């Protein structure tokens, strides 16, 4: 019965069920009409030259051969603009610091973690690899000069060529959107001469690939839509759809911003489907076919592509690296050399175990012979992320009744069960895990007690050493594990028998005295997840060699993939600290401020858009919004604008581009993370296309010739503007005056003081490498008071120094990489293997007390690293060479100390290098007779005036006081 | 016209495609025809729809609401949760001390009023949760009665909204009881907290708007105006009660815009003049009036709070000087050349400090310093904080000419080391982009230029004198144009972890502002006491709008700054599902606690209702797209317009919290919960019966008479609602020890009441076995 069914009357303002017929006919003119523009062709078509099926160009791309030539020409221009002096500068620029480094890590196959998906980085790596990069350059700082064997040009070529490719893609996209060739030409040249896109694509950065893939997606999708209007389910239709899907996968594999591109295509798809749904001629079956085709190609294909890229990522990164610390222990064991041997599954009284914290990646329950500086002043208990003998504990029986020592060597093995009372003895130092009524060292709150190592060898320990094992959960596949403690399988808590608090750790680092390891406390209100532990390794002399053994269950690709996504996500959200050149989204469309990429040698690279292109595109966006709003109001009042094909055509075209702009721009408003101007680039791409769409509309009534003239004028302005600002895009020579003049907005903080007054000075400048070796002259070592910071103008030799001291915006700063923090720990873990023990402590103890520079100057033989010079240096060096160095220091926790050694060494060698250079240059300069500093003298510290000392304590008090007052004044801060 | 018989006259405009009226009647359920007469409804419905029954239901609901909210309202006689703040603010109103808070003042003023009314003198400061009221003789019951009263009144208003929207009595009672038996509304409503007041105003706003909307065919009648202005008034009250009240403005704004959009539609046949008239009326009622009221509440607020109080320090010096007894007002004095002063940073409260130690030549990162004398920020009074102001121009011997003024170029001499403050183009120790501050010996003139600083007073006119305490200023270095600045990061050991002072190139930044804390000595070294004329200085007057603007700006900034974590803060996604509550108060002796948590049955019902609604609407949209019309037009209109209105309130009061980065609590969901209760009612109505009361809008002079239909949910309505309400009531009683904080519970009872494992109740018994 058709009672409930009723064909709908016309849907008034919404577009007709099938797309506007007009463009279709216009797209297939007879060959002789090729020279005509879109309108003229349409007219011709209306006279009856209807297209035939055969004449339909794939994707609706009807491009004449003359246009192909034009396209080649444009591409050549783009190649010139993008690749001009691409090897300049020959030093690290902005985030090349990170992305270059990642390439090194790929090549060395060292595991790392980054907030961006790997595709673009893999491409860069590939290029570097092909050109023979060995991964040995560290990309440490902005301005660091590339060594000869670093094919940085090849690596920069990847973003540069993709940047070039964006230009013809933009041309083709607009043509596919049925714009005139003039319009498409305008758009492609706008993009070619967009300073920001040029700057961004000339360096090892990810945004250029991102913009390229975004553009490519838009192009494929437009072509697909054209095919779809023409005839669905043809081969070409499928091809465009699959290409769109692949390209979507590529965007999102470059940066997560690609999700916005997916959203754009998604909105467009939904609109298509909605139109299809309303077309009652389309049967539900056919509709489902449409739906499934899109679902597979636009959801499944990108996902597979994305996962495939990560699969490659995991294949390449097989070795441990500085990203390990972010991953779970299971994950870490998939890395080469990180796996561990199978370990005994059973744990009994007397087992030697290592215990790991479940929730944080903090690592193993650890102790070392250093004491807490406060509280009980007993031995520190920490979490330490790397394997080490100091993580080993012996489980002892602590049950009151019966023999407290329980002769585990003699008696049969007793398993550890729920509720059992145990002691844990730190094997290397013979101390018991102990807790008592002292506040925790860092988390100074009522409910957290300190956990310390306590006791002397042979001492049986007191009641405060007793812990009750509470099994929380076992592994489902190992039933035993929920009844008694089993290695790796049982998660348990340790309750302090006397005070009832739980052994606990959280993401709080101890200060320097604790080697920045993670704090361990005994918490009375412990969050369950943070008080769970498991045993990672266990061995017991009583267990036979063939006793059951266990190992980590290695995660498969999917688990690794998901874990990494999660880590990326949480870290990405956590990137919130400020950067000198970060900016908020509202400032982007007006190009309020750029980013300082690089400053060196009186040149600067500063990311700044082409103001003409930029402002024109923004103005077009607003013009579109206003016009569209006005038209909607008119429609409500009965005007029939939307019945004109002209309006509908441009509405569809601009609407699509506008949605693209909107979706690539507005989501940034709700992001709290650090944002930069270059995050606007995908949106800018849409805005530029939109502005050309508006141009097409505005000039649609003009004669082609006049239209071309207008376009030419626009282009000339844009190109002039490009050339005007090009020195900061290319890092070319410039003059201070020109720079000052180019500051059109006060907020463009170009480092004008860096530039010379006259370009001719650039020629007289020594080449970079020499300059970096140039060293502060003797002037620098002159005792303090008289010494005066030198103005850059004074002496040429002071240049380097001026660059070093001058407080200037000249300091470029790379974007932050949160994952870098782990580097520190990584160093520690490497140090493990060093044979040295005590000596490192020497270095560790005086990490900052580098001998002041004068000494090195005085050193007659700087080549021998640290042979004579200051003792401190000697100590540090000795650390690397011989084990028995001075070491008047208490703790011998080698792993902890080692990084310091390396740091110190690194610093030392830097200083040494400088010294060598000085001596090389100024051989005449004789030993000025500065006495070497007496070893171990701690300069100044003790001798400080009293006032400041007092001051410090008082300051703390005052701070506490201030906190309290603040709390009182503004209690609402606590709640609500 | 055939349209006269059709239940949906609108259909007529669709032209030939629409069905004929007869056809439409036949195609519906057969029952539909019968129920077009009110007498054909089921007995239950007929009885319930009488006025008497109506009054009886409202009466029962109201009495119950009062009973539940006033039950043991004197318990606990201790400060609970945020009473710490709002009670305190009420005290301040009574003692007329100036305070600062992120919320607008209306609700707090009402508390002050209630306190004043019951004879409270404002002596108690509500310092800690758990402080005793009885010991401190605070008439807290009177103050708690206010929100309890308003919270109780919310229940009949909810009923009224549903009734006015044309739902059956039993449906209206259902929605009302969702609010009535809700533990969260009760717990929140019987304490000195703002939310109950906010919710009352929100519900009143909705009620007025519904009444207003029903009069749409009698536009510009006095009743119409009355409800319009009523909407505006209550909207302003909601907005002035709590920050999130601003969402109510948005929630009303959306339906109003949709309404206006319809009027603009050419198919309605209205002229532009007509539209303009409507537009202006709404602009007056919903923009001008509320803004005026909002300002008016602030005016009262500022008129009451005329004395100095804890809020002073948040305000600008100019503002502070309007407060009686303010320190700035009393102690601020003009600064003369050669005075020794101590300078303090406004934001971080550190003194400008220097000591004989020098900057290390080379920092850890390899950069080099000037090795000059350190200039740091130090938080404590110290003689090293004293700086003398040295003029750079000729001074008269005595008189006003010796006063330091805006834009003067000065030098600052560090008294104890006799060196001038200096900055230069050398990177500061911690920030490579900022200039290092150091000092230079007094008698070495080689760097004279670098010791010149220009005094730039904040908001000052030319020639204004520089005053201690109140004269906030920036110190701009003359040659390099940087402003003296500091930030909370500490310098390393070598500077005793004091704060870094450096030159900020962005001189417009707000954090560049300093002030003179004290004039330590005059040129002669004499005490400045004689210059003081401490007496009863009269507070200065200041334009209300300036004061208002400053206060409003601060409120917004501080509200955004409330990001510290709180143990009971929760994220919005948890709220509708009631995953966690807030522990308001605990009492160890009796194991008593108040835990803010809703009625699990009620809240989950609301969630189900909302998802059902979204499902229905989605299915309807898709079906219509395919030319199928599964829902009858009158029912569909009700679903879209009335339920849609409720859903907008729910969504607008809920989703914005997702993008807020501030601390969020479950009680922020209560307004949304109220709206979801309304949605639940209408969805229940839709599920039970395909009938609606129609028309519900009041006929106007030019409207055609329309055929009426009557809703009938039949006997099943009262039964289902009865059972449901009983279940709600049992659940309410079951968790009432948590709501009222009495009686105390032992460990196992607490465990039993932990209905979801995510509820963090106190005094829970240790689980006996945890395997």
Tab-separated table of C-alpha atoms in Angstrom, chain B residues 373-642:
chain	number	residue	atom	x	y	z
B	373	UNK	CA	76.482	43.026	38.503
B	374	UNK	CA	73.400	40.896	38.841
B	375	UNK	CA	69.990	42.475	38.859
B	376	UNK	CA	67.333	40.064	40.026
B	377	UNK	CA	63.833	39.866	41.346
B	378	UNK	CA	63.667	39.006	44.988
B	379	UNK	CA	60.580	38.339	47.017
B	380	UNK	CA	61.570	39.725	50.345
B	381	UNK	CA	62.133	43.130	51.914
B	382	UNK	CA	65.818	43.858	51.920
B	383	UNK	CA	68.039	46.901	51.861
B	384	UNK	CA	69.335	45.734	48.486
B	385	UNK	CA	65.941	46.548	47.066
B	386	UNK	CA	66.412	50.272	47.517
B	387	UNK	CA	66.853	52.471	44.499
B	388	UNK	CA	67.231	56.195	44.377
B	389	UNK	CA	65.669	58.234	41.628
B	390	UNK	CA	68.200	60.453	39.912
B	391	UNK	CA	66.923	63.198	37.640
B	392	UNK	CA	68.272	63.839	34.175
B	393	UNK	CA	67.067	67.403	34.084
B	394	UNK	CA	67.577	70.487	36.197
B	395	UNK	CA	65.347	70.655	39.236
B	396	UNK	CA	64.064	73.586	41.203
B	397	UNK	CA	65.192	73.787	44.806
B	398	UNK	CA	61.839	72.967	46.281
B	399	UNK	CA	58.246	72.662	45.415
B	400	UNK	CA	56.200	70.748	42.901
B	401	UNK	CA	58.958	70.769	40.346
B	402	UNK	CA	60.709	68.046	42.241
B	403	UNK	CA	57.942	65.572	41.691
B	404	UNK	CA	58.588	62.782	39.216
B	405	UNK	CA	56.107	62.789	36.392
B	406	UNK	CA	54.895	60.718	33.478
B	407	UNK	CA	57.407	60.426	30.651
B	408	UNK	CA	60.315	61.747	32.708
B	409	UNK	CA	63.665	60.217	31.908
B	410	UNK	CA	65.301	58.999	35.085
B	411	UNK	CA	68.222	56.985	36.339
B	412	UNK	CA	67.911	54.493	39.137
B	413	UNK	CA	70.793	54.354	41.571
B	414	UNK	CA	71.201	51.173	43.538
B	415	UNK	CA	71.773	52.582	46.982
B	416	UNK	CA	73.905	49.935	48.619
B	417	UNK	CA	76.346	49.434	45.720
B	418	UNK	CA	76.112	52.971	44.338
B	419	UNK	CA	75.621	51.771	40.791
B	420	UNK	CA	73.129	52.766	38.156
B	421	UNK	CA	70.613	50.372	36.684
B	422	UNK	CA	71.578	49.645	33.102
B	423	UNK	CA	70.525	47.448	30.267
B	424	UNK	CA	72.169	46.781	26.956
B	425	UNK	CA	72.170	44.609	23.915
B	426	UNK	CA	73.393	41.481	25.629
B	427	UNK	CA	71.223	38.429	25.978
B	428	UNK	CA	69.819	37.820	29.394
B	429	UNK	CA	70.827	34.668	31.252
B	430	UNK	CA	67.674	32.678	30.562
B	431	UNK	CA	66.158	34.236	27.481
B	432	UNK	CA	68.238	34.835	24.432
B	433	UNK	CA	65.650	37.184	23.044
B	434	UNK	CA	65.643	39.570	25.976
B	435	UNK	CA	68.208	42.064	27.139
B	436	UNK	CA	70.303	41.600	30.209
B	437	UNK	CA	69.863	43.995	33.127
B	438	UNK	CA	72.902	44.941	35.128
B	439	UNK	CA	74.312	47.995	36.868
B	440	UNK	CA	77.140	50.421	36.206
B	441	UNK	CA	79.319	52.311	38.653
B	442	UNK	CA	78.010	55.694	39.539
B	443	UNK	CA	81.116	57.661	38.705
B	444	UNK	CA	81.861	56.017	35.385
B	445	UNK	CA	80.133	58.124	32.791
B	446	UNK	CA	81.181	56.054	29.785
B	447	UNK	CA	77.822	54.368	29.520
B	448	UNK	CA	75.619	57.134	30.697
B	449	UNK	CA	73.176	56.684	27.851
B	450	UNK	CA	72.501	53.090	28.701
B	451	UNK	CA	71.386	54.046	32.184
B	452	UNK	CA	68.537	56.236	31.034
B	453	UNK	CA	65.042	54.974	31.531
B	454	UNK	CA	61.801	56.578	30.651
B	455	UNK	CA	58.963	56.344	33.106
B	456	UNK	CA	55.726	55.350	31.433
B	457	UNK	CA	52.778	55.383	33.811
B	458	UNK	CA	49.833	53.166	33.017
B	459	UNK	CA	46.762	55.023	31.806
B	460	UNK	CA	48.321	58.348	32.656
B	461	UNK	CA	47.936	61.713	31.085
B	462	UNK	CA	50.865	63.904	30.283
B	463	UNK	CA	52.316	65.531	33.387
B	464	UNK	CA	50.660	63.213	35.828
B	465	UNK	CA	52.720	62.694	38.948
B	466	UNK	CA	54.172	59.367	39.949
B	467	UNK	CA	52.741	57.956	43.111
B	468	UNK	CA	53.782	55.129	45.315
B	469	UNK	CA	51.456	52.112	45.468
B	470	UNK	CA	48.991	53.413	42.942
B	471	UNK	CA	51.293	54.639	40.202
B	472	UNK	CA	51.713	51.515	38.120
B	473	UNK	CA	54.371	52.042	35.512
B	474	UNK	CA	56.600	50.554	32.877
B	475	UNK	CA	60.261	51.364	32.773
B	476	UNK	CA	61.334	51.815	29.169
B	477	UNK	CA	64.986	51.831	28.323
B	478	UNK	CA	65.655	54.931	26.274
B	479	UNK	CA	68.311	53.785	23.769
B	480	UNK	CA	67.061	50.259	23.035
B	481	UNK	CA	63.336	50.575	23.708
B	482	UNK	CA	62.903	47.576	25.921
B	483	UNK	CA	60.766	47.402	29.015
B	484	UNK	CA	61.996	46.099	32.333
B	485	UNK	CA	60.365	42.739	32.803
B	486	UNK	CA	60.508	39.669	34.947
B	487	UNK	CA	59.013	36.232	34.856
B	488	UNK	CA	58.631	33.493	37.432
B	489	UNK	CA	61.485	31.388	36.141
B	490	UNK	CA	64.341	31.232	38.563
B	491	UNK	CA	67.950	31.875	37.820
B	492	UNK	CA	70.391	29.091	38.688
B	493	UNK	CA	72.403	28.765	41.856
B	494	UNK	CA	74.777	31.545	40.995
B	495	UNK	CA	71.987	34.027	41.521
B	496	UNK	CA	70.560	32.193	44.524
B	497	UNK	CA	67.565	31.057	42.522
B	498	UNK	CA	66.181	34.529	42.440
B	499	UNK	CA	64.016	35.650	39.627
B	500	UNK	CA	65.435	36.872	36.365
B	501	UNK	CA	64.978	40.504	35.375
B	502	UNK	CA	65.417	41.294	31.725
B	503	UNK	CA	64.447	43.726	29.014
B	504	UNK	CA	61.365	42.753	27.068
B	505	UNK	CA	61.246	43.924	23.475
B	506	UNK	CA	57.502	43.813	23.450
B	507	UNK	CA	56.894	46.872	25.537
B	508	UNK	CA	53.124	46.604	25.331
B	509	UNK	CA	52.906	43.438	27.314
B	510	UNK	CA	50.828	43.650	30.458
B	511	UNK	CA	53.399	41.821	32.515
B	512	UNK	CA	55.825	44.725	32.163
B	513	UNK	CA	54.044	46.638	34.879
B	514	UNK	CA	55.743	47.567	38.134
B	515	UNK	CA	54.824	49.766	41.037
B	516	UNK	CA	56.592	51.557	43.819
B	517	UNK	CA	55.988	49.649	46.982
B	518	UNK	CA	57.372	52.122	49.395
B	519	UNK	CA	59.249	55.370	49.635
B	520	UNK	CA	62.069	54.365	51.900
B	521	UNK	CA	63.798	57.642	52.430
B	522	UNK	CA	63.964	61.162	51.120
B	523	UNK	CA	67.026	62.694	49.595
B	524	UNK	CA	68.285	63.719	52.975
B	525	UNK	CA	67.787	60.252	54.267
B	526	UNK	CA	65.039	61.485	56.503
B	527	UNK	CA	61.987	59.420	57.014
B	528	UNK	CA	59.162	60.265	54.700
B	529	UNK	CA	56.647	60.128	57.466
B	530	UNK	CA	56.286	63.858	57.547
B	531	UNK	CA	55.134	63.875	53.974
B	532	UNK	CA	52.364	61.523	54.782
B	533	UNK	CA	49.074	63.019	55.461
B	534	UNK	CA	47.351	59.951	56.696
B	535	UNK	CA	43.921	60.976	57.534
B	536	UNK	CA	40.522	60.233	56.376
B	537	UNK	CA	41.105	60.553	52.716
B	538	UNK	CA	37.856	60.475	50.880
B	539	UNK	CA	37.416	57.715	48.325
B	540	UNK	CA	37.551	59.029	44.816
B	541	UNK	CA	34.609	58.545	42.596
B	542	UNK	CA	34.856	56.765	39.316
B	543	UNK	CA	32.531	56.311	36.431
B	544	UNK	CA	30.388	53.217	36.903
B	545	UNK	CA	30.963	52.018	33.368
B	546	UNK	CA	34.714	52.146	33.739
B	547	UNK	CA	34.472	50.178	36.952
B	548	UNK	CA	32.099	47.728	35.380
B	549	UNK	CA	34.296	47.231	32.332
B	550	UNK	CA	37.339	46.591	34.452
B	551	UNK	CA	35.537	44.146	36.696
B	552	UNK	CA	33.955	42.296	33.794
B	553	UNK	CA	37.274	41.916	32.042
B	554	UNK	CA	38.919	40.576	35.157
B	555	UNK	CA	36.108	38.113	35.663
B	556	UNK	CA	36.549	36.723	32.188
B	557	UNK	CA	40.294	36.444	32.575
B	558	UNK	CA	40.122	34.743	35.927
B	559	UNK	CA	37.405	32.421	34.822
B	560	UNK	CA	39.608	31.245	31.996
B	561	UNK	CA	42.475	30.948	34.439
B	562	UNK	CA	40.687	28.447	36.665
B	563	UNK	CA	42.502	25.483	35.295
B	564	UNK	CA	44.105	23.988	38.356
B	565	UNK	CA	43.138	20.396	38.820
B	566	UNK	CA	40.703	19.397	41.493
B	567	UNK	CA	40.184	15.884	42.798
B	568	UNK	CA	36.478	15.976	42.044
B	569	UNK	CA	36.605	17.760	38.735
B	570	UNK	CA	35.248	15.677	35.903
B	571	UNK	CA	35.040	15.973	32.167
B	572	UNK	CA	31.716	16.630	30.430
B	573	UNK	CA	31.538	13.226	28.805
B	574	UNK	CA	30.995	11.673	32.246
B	575	UNK	CA	28.100	13.843	33.247
B	576	UNK	CA	24.976	12.474	31.573
B	577	UNK	CA	25.939	8.972	32.665
B	578	UNK	CA	26.556	10.082	36.209
B	579	UNK	CA	29.946	8.446	36.328
B	580	UNK	CA	31.255	10.495	39.199
B	581	UNK	CA	30.034	12.866	41.831
B	582	UNK	CA	31.530	15.362	44.205
B	583	UNK	CA	32.235	14.793	47.824
B	584	UNK	CA	30.755	17.886	49.467
B	585	UNK	CA	31.301	17.163	53.078
B	586	UNK	CA	32.339	14.403	55.418
B	587	UNK	CA	32.050	13.870	59.103
B	588	UNK	CA	34.337	11.271	60.567
B	589	UNK	CA	32.596	10.831	63.888
B	590	UNK	CA	29.307	9.607	62.512
B	591	UNK	CA	30.705	8.367	59.193
B	592	UNK	CA	28.445	10.882	57.521
B	593	UNK	CA	29.005	12.368	54.148
B	594	UNK	CA	27.307	14.432	51.490
B	595	UNK	CA	28.091	13.213	48.010
B	596	UNK	CA	26.611	15.069	45.091
B	597	UNK	CA	25.239	12.456	42.768
B	598	UNK	CA	22.063	12.294	40.760
B	599	UNK	CA	19.293	9.773	40.739
B	600	UNK	CA	20.719	7.032	38.607
B	601	UNK	CA	17.342	5.947	37.206
B	602	UNK	CA	16.338	9.473	36.303
B	603	UNK	CA	19.591	10.426	34.641
B	604	UNK	CA	19.879	7.308	32.561
B	605	UNK	CA	16.272	7.677	31.509
B	606	UNK	CA	17.106	11.159	30.269
B	607	UNK	CA	20.064	9.852	28.291
B	608	UNK	CA	17.916	7.160	26.739
B	609	UNK	CA	15.258	9.748	25.934
B	610	UNK	CA	17.698	12.058	24.205
B	611	UNK	CA	19.174	9.290	22.107
B	612	UNK	CA	15.698	8.084	21.240
B	613	UNK	CA	14.755	11.560	20.162
B	614	UNK	CA	17.826	11.922	17.978
B	615	UNK	CA	17.055	8.519	16.482
B	616	UNK	CA	13.460	9.422	15.720
B	617	UNK	CA	14.407	12.695	14.115
B	618	UNK	CA	17.172	11.080	12.060
B	619	UNK	CA	14.900	8.297	10.861
B	620	UNK	CA	12.200	10.797	10.037
B	621	UNK	CA	14.607	12.942	8.026
B	622	UNK	CA	15.876	10.028	6.001
B	623	UNK	CA	12.395	8.641	5.465
B	624	UNK	CA	11.145	11.996	4.235
B	625	UNK	CA	14.086	12.206	1.931
B	626	UNK	CA	12.846	8.975	0.409
B	627	UNK	CA	9.327	10.353	0.155
B	628	UNK	CA	7.939	8.417	3.077
B	629	UNK	CA	6.232	10.256	5.898
B	630	UNK	CA	6.074	7.929	8.858
B	631	UNK	CA	5.061	10.543	11.417
B	632	UNK	CA	1.945	12.568	11.229
B	633	UNK	CA	2.567	16.242	10.648
B	634	UNK	CA	1.065	17.561	13.868
B	635	UNK	CA	3.117	15.110	15.909
B	636	UNK	CA	6.138	15.903	13.855
B	637	UNK	CA	5.731	19.613	14.432
B	638	UNK	CA	5.516	18.996	18.136
B	639	UNK	CA	8.659	16.903	17.997
B	640	UNK	CA	10.536	19.515	16.071
B	641	UNK	CA	9.328	22.665	17.737
B	642	UNK	CA	8.663	21.814	21.326
